[in-house]
mmCIF file of C-alpha atoms and ligand atoms in Angstrom:
data_model
loop_
_atom_site.group_PDB
_atom_site.id
_atom_site.type_symbol
_atom_site.label_atom_id
_atom_site.label_comp_id
_atom_site.label_asym_id
_atom_site.label_seq_id
_atom_site.Cartn_x
_atom_site.Cartn_y
_atom_site.Cartn_z
ATOM 1 C CA MET A 1 21.115 35.044 -57.039
ATOM 2 C CA LEU A 2 22.341 31.714 -55.724
ATOM 3 C CA ASP A 3 25.799 33.220 -55.313
ATOM 4 C CA LYS A 4 24.384 36.087 -53.297
ATOM 5 C CA ILE A 5 22.539 33.688 -51.066
ATOM 6 C CA SER A 6 25.562 31.556 -50.352
ATOM 7 C CA ALA A 7 27.769 34.627 -49.747
ATOM 8 C CA LEU A 8 25.246 35.955 -47.223
ATOM 9 C CA GLN A 9 24.941 32.553 -45.594
ATOM 10 C CA GLN A 10 28.695 32.450 -45.093
ATOM 11 C CA GLU A 11 28.694 35.965 -43.700
ATOM 12 C CA ILE A 12 25.991 35.057 -41.196
ATOM 13 C CA GLU A 13 27.632 31.805 -40.175
ATOM 14 C CA THR A 14 30.893 33.513 -39.319
ATOM 15 C CA ALA A 15 29.311 36.502 -37.565
ATOM 16 C CA THR A 16 30.268 36.994 -33.924
ATOM 17 C CA ALA A 17 28.984 39.216 -31.169
ATOM 18 C CA SER A 18 30.570 40.270 -27.893
ATOM 19 C CA SER A 19 27.457 41.524 -26.163
ATOM 20 C CA ILE A 20 23.711 41.075 -26.231
ATOM 21 C CA ASP A 21 23.450 44.488 -27.921
ATOM 22 C CA GLU A 22 25.641 43.288 -30.743
ATOM 23 C CA VAL A 23 23.374 40.256 -31.151
ATOM 24 C CA GLU A 24 20.428 42.625 -31.504
ATOM 25 C CA ALA A 25 22.344 44.611 -34.097
ATOM 26 C CA LEU A 26 22.989 41.407 -36.062
ATOM 27 C CA ARG A 27 19.325 40.523 -35.825
ATOM 28 C CA ILE A 28 18.356 43.865 -37.290
ATOM 29 C CA LYS A 29 21.021 43.642 -39.937
ATOM 30 C CA TYR A 30 19.977 40.202 -41.165
ATOM 31 C CA ILE A 31 16.485 39.161 -40.231
ATOM 32 C CA SER A 32 14.453 42.282 -39.480
ATOM 33 C CA LYS A 33 11.897 43.405 -42.059
ATOM 34 C CA LYS A 34 14.468 45.474 -43.868
ATOM 35 C CA GLY A 35 17.321 43.101 -43.133
ATOM 36 C CA LYS A 36 19.550 41.506 -45.761
ATOM 37 C CA VAL A 37 17.679 38.203 -45.786
ATOM 38 C CA ASN A 38 14.351 39.843 -46.444
ATOM 39 C CA GLN A 39 15.883 41.961 -49.195
ATOM 40 C CA LEU A 40 16.822 38.746 -50.987
ATOM 41 C CA PHE A 41 13.284 37.493 -50.484
ATOM 42 C CA ALA A 42 12.090 40.724 -52.112
ATOM 43 C CA ASP A 43 14.333 40.016 -55.134
ATOM 44 C CA PHE A 44 12.749 36.582 -55.457
ATOM 45 C CA LYS A 45 10.080 37.873 -57.830
ATOM 46 C CA ASN A 46 12.776 38.652 -60.384
ATOM 47 C CA VAL A 47 14.095 35.112 -60.437
ATOM 48 C CA PRO A 48 13.242 33.304 -63.671
ATOM 49 C CA ASN A 49 10.515 30.720 -63.215
ATOM 50 C CA GLU A 50 12.698 27.717 -63.961
ATOM 51 C CA GLN A 51 15.091 28.708 -61.113
ATOM 52 C CA LYS A 52 12.400 29.556 -58.582
ATOM 53 C CA LYS A 53 12.291 26.096 -57.034
ATOM 54 C CA GLU A 54 16.021 25.934 -56.377
ATOM 55 C CA VAL A 55 16.365 29.551 -55.266
ATOM 56 C CA GLY A 56 13.305 29.304 -52.994
ATOM 57 C CA LYS A 57 14.788 26.349 -51.247
ATOM 58 C CA ALA A 58 18.139 28.109 -50.767
ATOM 59 C CA LEU A 59 16.388 31.224 -49.439
ATOM 60 C CA ASN A 60 14.463 29.219 -46.848
ATOM 61 C CA GLU A 61 17.642 27.502 -45.716
ATOM 62 C CA LEU A 62 19.320 30.881 -45.406
ATOM 63 C CA LYS A 63 16.484 32.208 -43.288
ATOM 64 C CA ASN A 64 16.534 29.199 -40.935
ATOM 65 C CA CYS A 65 20.285 29.399 -40.637
ATOM 66 C CA ALA A 66 20.080 33.099 -39.730
ATOM 67 C CA LEU A 67 17.371 32.534 -37.114
ATOM 68 C CA GLU A 68 19.330 29.707 -35.539
ATOM 69 C CA LYS A 69 22.522 31.737 -35.453
ATOM 70 C CA ILE A 70 20.858 34.700 -33.734
ATOM 71 C CA ASN A 71 19.168 32.403 -31.190
ATOM 72 C CA THR A 72 22.407 30.604 -30.342
ATOM 73 C CA LEU A 73 24.243 33.878 -29.881
ATOM 74 C CA ARG A 74 21.434 35.255 -27.721
ATOM 75 C CA ASP A 75 21.298 32.084 -25.572
ATOM 76 C CA SER A 76 24.998 32.249 -24.899
ATOM 77 C CA PHE A 77 24.624 35.745 -23.513
ATOM 78 C CA GLU A 78 21.527 34.958 -21.519
ATOM 79 C CA THR A 79 23.188 32.159 -19.549
ATOM 80 C CA LYS A 80 26.263 34.278 -19.116
ATOM 81 C CA GLY A 81 23.990 37.031 -17.878
ATOM 82 C CA SER A 82 22.705 34.976 -14.943
ATOM 83 C CA GLU A 83 26.257 33.983 -14.095
ATOM 84 C CA ASP A 84 27.163 37.640 -13.937
ATOM 85 C CA ALA A 85 24.191 38.145 -11.647
ATOM 86 C CA GLY A 86 25.898 36.226 -8.885
ATOM 87 C CA THR A 87 26.047 32.480 -9.615
ATOM 88 C CA ASP A 88 29.595 31.311 -9.346
ATOM 89 C CA LEU A 89 29.639 27.865 -10.915
ATOM 90 C CA THR A 90 32.944 27.052 -9.284
ATOM 91 C CA MET A 91 31.448 27.383 -5.780
ATOM 92 C CA PRO A 92 30.777 24.120 -3.878
ATOM 93 C CA GLY A 93 27.094 23.076 -4.102
ATOM 94 C CA GLU A 94 24.495 23.738 -1.439
ATOM 95 C CA PRO A 95 24.726 20.776 0.966
ATOM 96 C CA LEU A 96 21.712 18.460 0.838
ATOM 97 C CA LYS A 97 19.998 18.211 4.184
ATOM 98 C CA LEU A 98 20.168 14.573 5.240
ATOM 99 C CA GLY A 99 17.773 12.981 7.680
ATOM 100 C CA SER A 100 19.092 11.390 10.830
ATOM 101 C CA ARG A 101 18.919 7.899 12.240
ATOM 102 C CA HIS A 102 16.007 7.124 14.499
ATOM 103 C CA PRO A 103 17.163 6.792 18.129
ATOM 104 C CA LEU A 104 15.881 3.199 18.182
ATOM 105 C CA SER A 105 18.067 2.389 15.167
ATOM 106 C CA LEU A 106 21.070 4.037 16.808
ATOM 107 C CA VAL A 107 20.740 1.891 19.901
ATOM 108 C CA LYS A 108 19.883 -1.232 17.924
ATOM 109 C CA ASN A 109 22.996 -0.778 15.777
ATOM 110 C CA GLU A 110 25.138 -0.236 18.836
ATOM 111 C CA ILE A 111 23.840 -3.430 20.445
ATOM 112 C CA ILE A 112 24.427 -5.339 17.198
ATOM 113 C CA SER A 113 27.976 -4.058 17.080
ATOM 114 C CA ILE A 114 28.709 -5.020 20.705
ATOM 115 C CA PHE A 115 27.515 -8.585 20.150
ATOM 116 C CA GLY A 116 29.275 -8.606 16.780
ATOM 117 C CA ARG A 117 32.556 -8.205 18.663
ATOM 118 C CA LEU A 118 31.688 -11.409 20.559
ATOM 119 C CA GLY A 119 31.066 -13.252 17.293
ATOM 120 C CA PHE A 120 27.247 -13.061 17.244
ATOM 121 C CA THR A 121 25.697 -12.851 13.783
ATOM 122 C CA VAL A 122 22.346 -11.181 13.042
ATOM 123 C CA ALA A 123 19.195 -12.959 11.842
ATOM 124 C CA GLU A 124 15.590 -11.883 11.401
ATOM 125 C CA GLY A 125 12.224 -13.594 11.286
ATOM 126 C CA PRO A 126 8.674 -12.696 10.230
ATOM 127 C CA GLU A 127 6.422 -10.380 12.259
ATOM 128 C CA ILE A 128 3.321 -12.336 11.261
ATOM 129 C CA GLU A 129 3.790 -15.702 12.884
ATOM 130 C CA ASP A 130 2.012 -18.893 13.874
ATOM 131 C CA ASP A 131 1.309 -20.445 17.251
ATOM 132 C CA TRP A 132 4.093 -23.003 16.891
ATOM 133 C CA HIS A 133 6.964 -20.541 16.495
ATOM 134 C CA VAL A 134 5.773 -18.021 19.090
ATOM 135 C CA PHE A 135 4.377 -20.374 21.743
ATOM 136 C CA SER A 136 4.213 -24.151 21.280
ATOM 137 C CA ALA A 137 7.817 -24.806 20.255
ATOM 138 C CA LEU A 138 8.885 -22.528 23.105
ATOM 139 C CA ASN A 139 7.267 -24.772 25.713
ATOM 140 C CA PHE A 140 4.257 -22.555 26.471
ATOM 141 C CA PRO A 141 1.533 -24.804 27.933
ATOM 142 C CA PRO A 142 -1.798 -24.579 26.055
ATOM 143 C CA GLU A 143 -3.459 -22.601 28.848
ATOM 144 C CA HIS A 144 -0.633 -20.092 29.298
ATOM 145 C CA PRO A 145 -1.997 -16.523 29.746
ATOM 146 C CA ALA A 146 0.296 -15.078 27.048
ATOM 147 C CA ARG A 147 -1.769 -17.013 24.516
ATOM 148 C CA ASP A 148 -4.803 -15.100 25.665
ATOM 149 C CA MET A 149 -6.509 -12.635 23.304
ATOM 150 C CA GLN A 150 -5.776 -10.106 26.026
ATOM 151 C CA ASP A 151 -2.070 -10.152 25.235
ATOM 152 C CA THR A 152 -1.754 -11.358 21.678
ATOM 153 C CA PHE A 153 -3.143 -9.998 18.408
ATOM 154 C CA PHE A 154 -4.674 -12.925 16.548
ATOM 155 C CA ILE A 155 -6.274 -12.991 13.128
ATOM 156 C CA GLU A 156 -9.954 -13.616 13.912
ATOM 157 C CA LYS A 157 -10.575 -15.991 11.018
ATOM 158 C CA ASP A 158 -7.552 -18.135 11.821
ATOM 159 C CA PRO A 159 -6.233 -18.000 15.386
ATOM 160 C CA ASP A 160 -3.127 -19.862 14.222
ATOM 161 C CA VAL A 161 -2.024 -16.611 12.561
ATOM 162 C CA LEU A 162 -0.827 -13.968 15.004
ATOM 163 C CA LEU A 163 1.546 -11.052 15.436
ATOM 164 C CA ARG A 164 4.625 -12.191 17.332
ATOM 165 C CA THR A 165 4.644 -11.028 20.944
ATOM 166 C CA HIS A 166 8.391 -11.505 21.306
ATOM 167 C CA THR A 167 11.464 -12.099 19.151
ATOM 168 C CA SER A 168 11.896 -15.508 20.804
ATOM 169 C CA SER A 169 9.973 -16.827 17.790
ATOM 170 C CA VAL A 170 13.177 -16.269 15.800
ATOM 171 C CA GLN A 171 14.953 -18.659 18.184
ATOM 172 C CA THR A 172 12.542 -21.347 17.013
ATOM 173 C CA ARG A 173 13.060 -20.497 13.359
ATOM 174 C CA VAL A 174 16.848 -20.464 13.593
ATOM 175 C CA MET A 175 17.118 -23.666 15.639
ATOM 176 C CA GLU A 176 14.740 -25.499 13.288
ATOM 177 C CA HIS A 177 17.069 -24.804 10.383
ATOM 178 C CA THR A 178 20.536 -24.730 11.913
ATOM 179 C CA GLN A 179 22.414 -27.283 13.943
ATOM 180 C CA PRO A 180 24.755 -25.888 16.663
ATOM 181 C CA PRO A 181 27.005 -24.050 17.065
ATOM 182 C CA ILE A 182 24.537 -21.138 16.890
ATOM 183 C CA ARG A 183 25.563 -17.693 18.062
ATOM 184 C CA SER A 184 23.149 -15.027 16.824
ATOM 185 C CA ILE A 185 21.064 -12.040 17.789
ATOM 186 C CA PHE A 186 17.650 -11.224 16.370
ATOM 187 C CA PRO A 187 16.430 -7.636 16.350
ATOM 188 C CA GLY A 188 12.796 -7.027 15.457
ATOM 189 C CA ARG A 189 9.407 -5.478 16.032
ATOM 190 C CA VAL A 190 6.908 -7.140 18.337
ATOM 191 C CA PHE A 191 3.237 -6.582 19.133
ATOM 192 C CA ARG A 192 1.207 -6.869 22.322
ATOM 193 C CA ASN A 193 -2.383 -6.000 22.988
ATOM 194 C CA GLU A 194 -1.628 -3.373 25.611
ATOM 195 C CA ALA A 195 -3.107 0.017 26.399
ATOM 196 C CA ILE A 196 -0.834 2.779 25.088
ATOM 197 C CA SER A 197 0.680 4.950 27.800
ATOM 198 C CA ALA A 198 3.923 6.767 28.568
ATOM 199 C CA ARG A 199 5.455 3.424 29.645
ATOM 200 C CA SER A 200 3.974 0.872 27.279
ATOM 201 C CA HIS A 201 2.977 0.606 23.650
ATOM 202 C CA CYS A 202 1.296 -2.082 21.572
ATOM 203 C CA ILE A 203 4.235 -2.019 19.136
ATOM 204 C CA PHE A 204 7.819 -2.091 20.317
ATOM 205 C CA HIS A 205 11.205 -3.609 19.498
ATOM 206 C CA GLN A 206 13.305 -6.337 21.015
ATOM 207 C CA ILE A 207 16.716 -7.873 20.524
ATOM 208 C CA GLU A 208 16.969 -11.550 21.247
ATOM 209 C CA GLY A 209 20.231 -13.421 21.750
ATOM 210 C CA LEU A 210 20.836 -17.152 21.350
ATOM 211 C CA TYR A 211 23.949 -19.207 21.921
ATOM 212 C CA VAL A 212 23.774 -22.991 21.547
ATOM 213 C CA ASP A 213 26.811 -25.261 21.543
ATOM 214 C CA GLU A 214 28.435 -28.035 23.563
ATOM 215 C CA ASN A 215 29.162 -27.054 27.173
ATOM 216 C CA VAL A 216 27.497 -23.644 27.166
ATOM 217 C CA SER A 217 26.961 -22.753 30.816
ATOM 218 C CA PHE A 218 25.184 -20.161 32.945
ATOM 219 C CA ALA A 219 28.614 -18.652 33.643
ATOM 220 C CA ASP A 220 28.959 -17.970 29.889
ATOM 221 C CA LEU A 221 25.591 -16.215 29.939
ATOM 222 C CA LYS A 222 26.579 -14.077 32.899
ATOM 223 C CA GLN A 223 29.917 -13.083 31.447
ATOM 224 C CA THR A 224 28.393 -12.262 28.045
ATOM 225 C CA LEU A 225 25.775 -10.041 29.669
ATOM 226 C CA LEU A 226 28.347 -8.341 31.887
ATOM 227 C CA TYR A 227 30.534 -7.524 28.881
ATOM 228 C CA PHE A 228 27.494 -6.247 26.987
ATOM 229 C CA SER A 229 26.328 -4.043 29.894
ATOM 230 C CA LYS A 230 29.747 -2.477 30.398
ATOM 231 C CA GLU A 231 30.086 -1.761 26.687
ATOM 232 C CA LEU A 232 26.640 -0.179 26.491
ATOM 233 C CA PHE A 233 26.381 1.666 29.806
ATOM 234 C CA GLY A 234 30.025 2.206 30.775
ATOM 235 C CA GLU A 235 32.949 0.369 32.337
ATOM 236 C CA ASN A 236 31.715 0.816 35.934
ATOM 237 C CA THR A 237 28.367 -0.842 35.286
ATOM 238 C CA LYS A 238 27.430 -3.752 37.544
ATOM 239 C CA ILE A 239 24.826 -6.397 36.825
ATOM 240 C CA ARG A 240 22.645 -8.570 39.008
ATOM 241 C CA LEU A 241 20.500 -11.548 38.085
ATOM 242 C CA ARG A 242 17.218 -12.240 39.870
ATOM 243 C CA PRO A 243 15.435 -15.597 39.541
ATOM 244 C CA SER A 244 12.444 -15.439 37.208
ATOM 245 C CA TYR A 245 10.311 -17.630 35.002
ATOM 246 C CA PHE A 246 9.968 -18.035 31.234
ATOM 247 C CA PRO A 247 8.533 -21.219 29.726
ATOM 248 C CA PHE A 248 11.431 -21.516 27.260
ATOM 249 C CA THR A 249 14.366 -21.108 29.656
ATOM 250 C CA GLU A 250 15.352 -23.090 32.753
ATOM 251 C CA PRO A 251 16.669 -21.655 34.978
ATOM 252 C CA SER A 252 15.414 -18.181 34.071
ATOM 253 C CA ALA A 253 16.476 -14.794 35.342
ATOM 254 C CA GLU A 254 15.879 -11.114 34.957
ATOM 255 C CA MET A 255 18.908 -8.893 34.718
ATOM 256 C CA ASP A 256 19.312 -5.466 36.305
ATOM 257 C CA VAL A 257 22.141 -3.034 35.575
ATOM 258 C CA SER A 258 23.346 -0.496 38.117
ATOM 259 C CA CYS A 259 21.589 2.788 37.359
ATOM 260 C CA SER A 260 23.678 4.693 34.812
ATOM 261 C CA ILE A 261 22.014 7.978 35.797
ATOM 262 C CA CYS A 262 22.896 8.055 39.512
ATOM 263 C CA GLY A 263 25.669 5.457 39.433
ATOM 264 C CA GLY A 264 23.689 3.238 41.805
ATOM 265 C CA LYS A 265 23.125 5.804 44.561
ATOM 266 C CA GLY A 266 19.384 6.051 43.900
ATOM 267 C CA CYS A 267 17.388 8.537 41.800
ATOM 268 C CA ASN A 268 13.893 8.912 40.414
ATOM 269 C CA VAL A 269 14.766 6.947 37.229
ATOM 270 C CA CYS A 270 15.741 3.825 39.215
ATOM 271 C CA LYS A 271 13.040 4.610 41.788
ATOM 272 C CA TYR A 272 15.754 4.957 44.450
ATOM 273 C CA THR A 273 16.783 1.290 44.139
ATOM 274 C CA GLY A 274 20.051 1.936 42.270
ATOM 275 C CA TRP A 275 19.084 -0.790 39.746
ATOM 276 C CA LEU A 276 17.336 -0.850 36.366
ATOM 277 C CA GLU A 277 15.751 -3.981 34.946
ATOM 278 C CA ILE A 278 16.716 -4.379 31.291
ATOM 279 C CA LEU A 279 16.335 -7.962 30.136
ATOM 280 C CA GLY A 280 15.094 -11.503 30.604
ATOM 281 C CA CYS A 281 17.382 -14.485 30.112
ATOM 282 C CA GLY A 282 18.114 -18.084 30.978
ATOM 283 C CA MET A 283 19.404 -21.445 29.814
ATOM 284 C CA VAL A 284 17.454 -22.752 26.820
ATOM 285 C CA ASP A 285 14.949 -25.339 28.136
ATOM 286 C CA PRO A 286 15.849 -28.827 26.809
ATOM 287 C CA ASN A 287 12.222 -29.179 25.651
ATOM 288 C CA VAL A 288 12.784 -26.249 23.297
ATOM 289 C CA LEU A 289 15.948 -27.799 21.867
ATOM 290 C CA GLU A 290 14.077 -31.066 21.298
ATOM 291 C CA SER A 291 11.124 -29.258 19.633
ATOM 292 C CA CYS A 292 13.645 -27.888 17.166
ATOM 293 C CA LYS A 293 15.341 -31.278 16.652
ATOM 294 C CA ILE A 294 18.530 -30.354 18.486
ATOM 295 C CA ASP A 295 19.996 -33.070 20.721
ATOM 296 C CA SER A 296 19.564 -31.744 24.275
ATOM 297 C CA GLN A 297 21.922 -34.431 25.641
ATOM 298 C CA LYS A 298 24.739 -33.064 23.559
ATOM 299 C CA TYR A 299 24.002 -29.351 23.431
ATOM 300 C CA THR A 300 23.099 -26.619 25.899
ATOM 301 C CA GLY A 301 22.460 -22.955 25.275
ATOM 302 C CA PHE A 302 21.494 -19.624 26.704
ATOM 303 C CA ALA A 303 19.058 -16.996 25.475
ATOM 304 C CA PHE A 304 18.187 -13.454 26.429
ATOM 305 C CA GLY A 305 15.761 -10.804 25.224
ATOM 306 C CA MET A 306 15.600 -7.067 25.810
ATOM 307 C CA GLY A 307 13.351 -4.176 24.829
ATOM 308 C CA ILE A 308 15.099 -1.608 22.640
ATOM 309 C CA GLU A 309 12.705 1.193 23.635
ATOM 310 C CA ARG A 310 13.455 0.760 27.316
ATOM 311 C CA ILE A 311 17.211 0.841 26.778
ATOM 312 C CA THR A 312 16.936 3.860 24.463
ATOM 313 C CA MET A 313 14.800 5.685 27.035
ATOM 314 C CA LEU A 314 17.408 5.041 29.718
ATOM 315 C CA ARG A 315 20.223 5.971 27.393
ATOM 316 C CA TYR A 316 18.835 9.342 26.315
ATOM 317 C CA GLY A 317 16.585 10.171 29.269
ATOM 318 C CA ILE A 318 13.393 9.907 27.182
ATOM 319 C CA LYS A 319 10.344 9.972 29.434
ATOM 320 C CA ASP A 320 7.543 8.856 27.102
ATOM 321 C CA ILE A 321 7.647 5.772 24.840
ATOM 322 C CA ARG A 322 5.099 7.356 22.469
ATOM 323 C CA HIS A 323 7.749 9.793 21.181
ATOM 324 C CA PHE A 324 9.337 6.931 19.244
ATOM 325 C CA PHE A 325 6.326 6.424 17.029
ATOM 326 C CA GLU A 326 5.058 9.956 16.497
ATOM 327 C CA ASN A 327 7.788 11.008 14.058
ATOM 328 C CA ASP A 328 7.810 14.532 15.432
ATOM 329 C CA ILE A 329 10.707 16.220 13.672
ATOM 330 C CA ARG A 330 11.552 18.249 16.803
ATOM 331 C CA PHE A 331 12.149 14.992 18.678
ATOM 332 C CA LEU A 332 14.021 13.200 15.874
ATOM 333 C CA LYS A 333 16.277 16.182 15.103
ATOM 334 C CA GLN A 334 17.877 15.868 18.526
ATOM 335 C CA PHE A 335 19.645 12.701 17.382
ATOM 336 C CA GLU A 336 21.255 14.236 14.287
ATOM 337 C CA SER A 337 24.687 14.436 15.821
ATOM 338 C CA ALA A 338 24.467 10.953 17.285
ATOM 339 C CA ILE A 339 24.920 9.102 13.960
HETATM 340 N N1 LIG B 1 10.893 -13.260 25.332
HETATM 341 C C1 LIG B 1 11.030 -12.716 26.666
HETATM 342 C C2 LIG B 1 10.141 -11.479 26.773
HETATM 343 O O1 LIG B 1 9.610 -11.034 25.784
HETATM 344 C C3 LIG B 1 12.438 -12.339 26.980
HETATM 345 C C4 LIG B 1 13.378 -13.504 27.021
HETATM 346 C C5 LIG B 1 14.091 -13.893 25.908
HETATM 347 C C6 LIG B 1 13.567 -14.219 28.201
HETATM 348 C C7 LIG B 1 14.976 -14.945 25.957
HETATM 349 C C8 LIG B 1 14.450 -15.291 28.256
HETATM 350 C C9 LIG B 1 15.137 -15.640 27.138
HETATM 351 O O2 LIG B 1 9.947 -10.953 27.838
#
């Protein structure tokens, strides 16, 4: 009996099939009710009692081995079957649909790369700030209107905790910790308590620039901004600086670029002036340097700050600032090719 079992086991183990029908035939031959395995089970009653234990064990092993063999053969044909039904495993895979960069990130990265070519590094600071970094160190007098609840989001319980209203707070942080030479830009999100409309939002982004060293002059500022404007808006771009006021720069200016849409001739984007205002700038006020423990007798510096939304709107002709924050896929998809 044991010989029969092991002969059958060998037969089953070496069996092959070249189609699913042949697998079925093997199944019938070996493990159906009248199959060879069951016939041996039927003979089991004739086995002498003292051999029953050993023979029973061998029979069970035979049965399991047969079941496994039939299943493996069947599986191999089933996967092959779906291949035959049209899946060519050698074909390149379906491409994964990637998202695209947000237009604000595209423009931010471009600005970072332009200043990178001039040797500016990138630094960041916290969005939740304190009065010192956003206002006091930057020479804002205590009664300055920007400190008003009207413009700034304060934490009610502790008015010393606020959301930064400009990235100039990163100037403070960098100058507190680094002695000149400093040549960095600071991109980041800022918050102002403003009504949301097509032109303004309570959340937006800025890029701040800071250059502090010996003998930094207004001419350096002007040349840096001219290079930047030509790189961003095109070689024919002109700039003009108009006197302005910021507590942390002296003298201060606002910079316009010649309108990149009409080339300066006048259109509805530049309101027929030929110029677009894009940033505020100036020479770092010596009081600010001193607040940050930098020797204002030895060092001078310039700073500038611009809104990324405004530049992106000009760049791509976007009419409503709210598009940037709505995450409407139809809007975002338009920048897929711009990566
Ligand atoms: N922080 C100013 C603003 O938010 C911009 C600015 C930065 C002006 C640096 C001068 C120097 O409008």
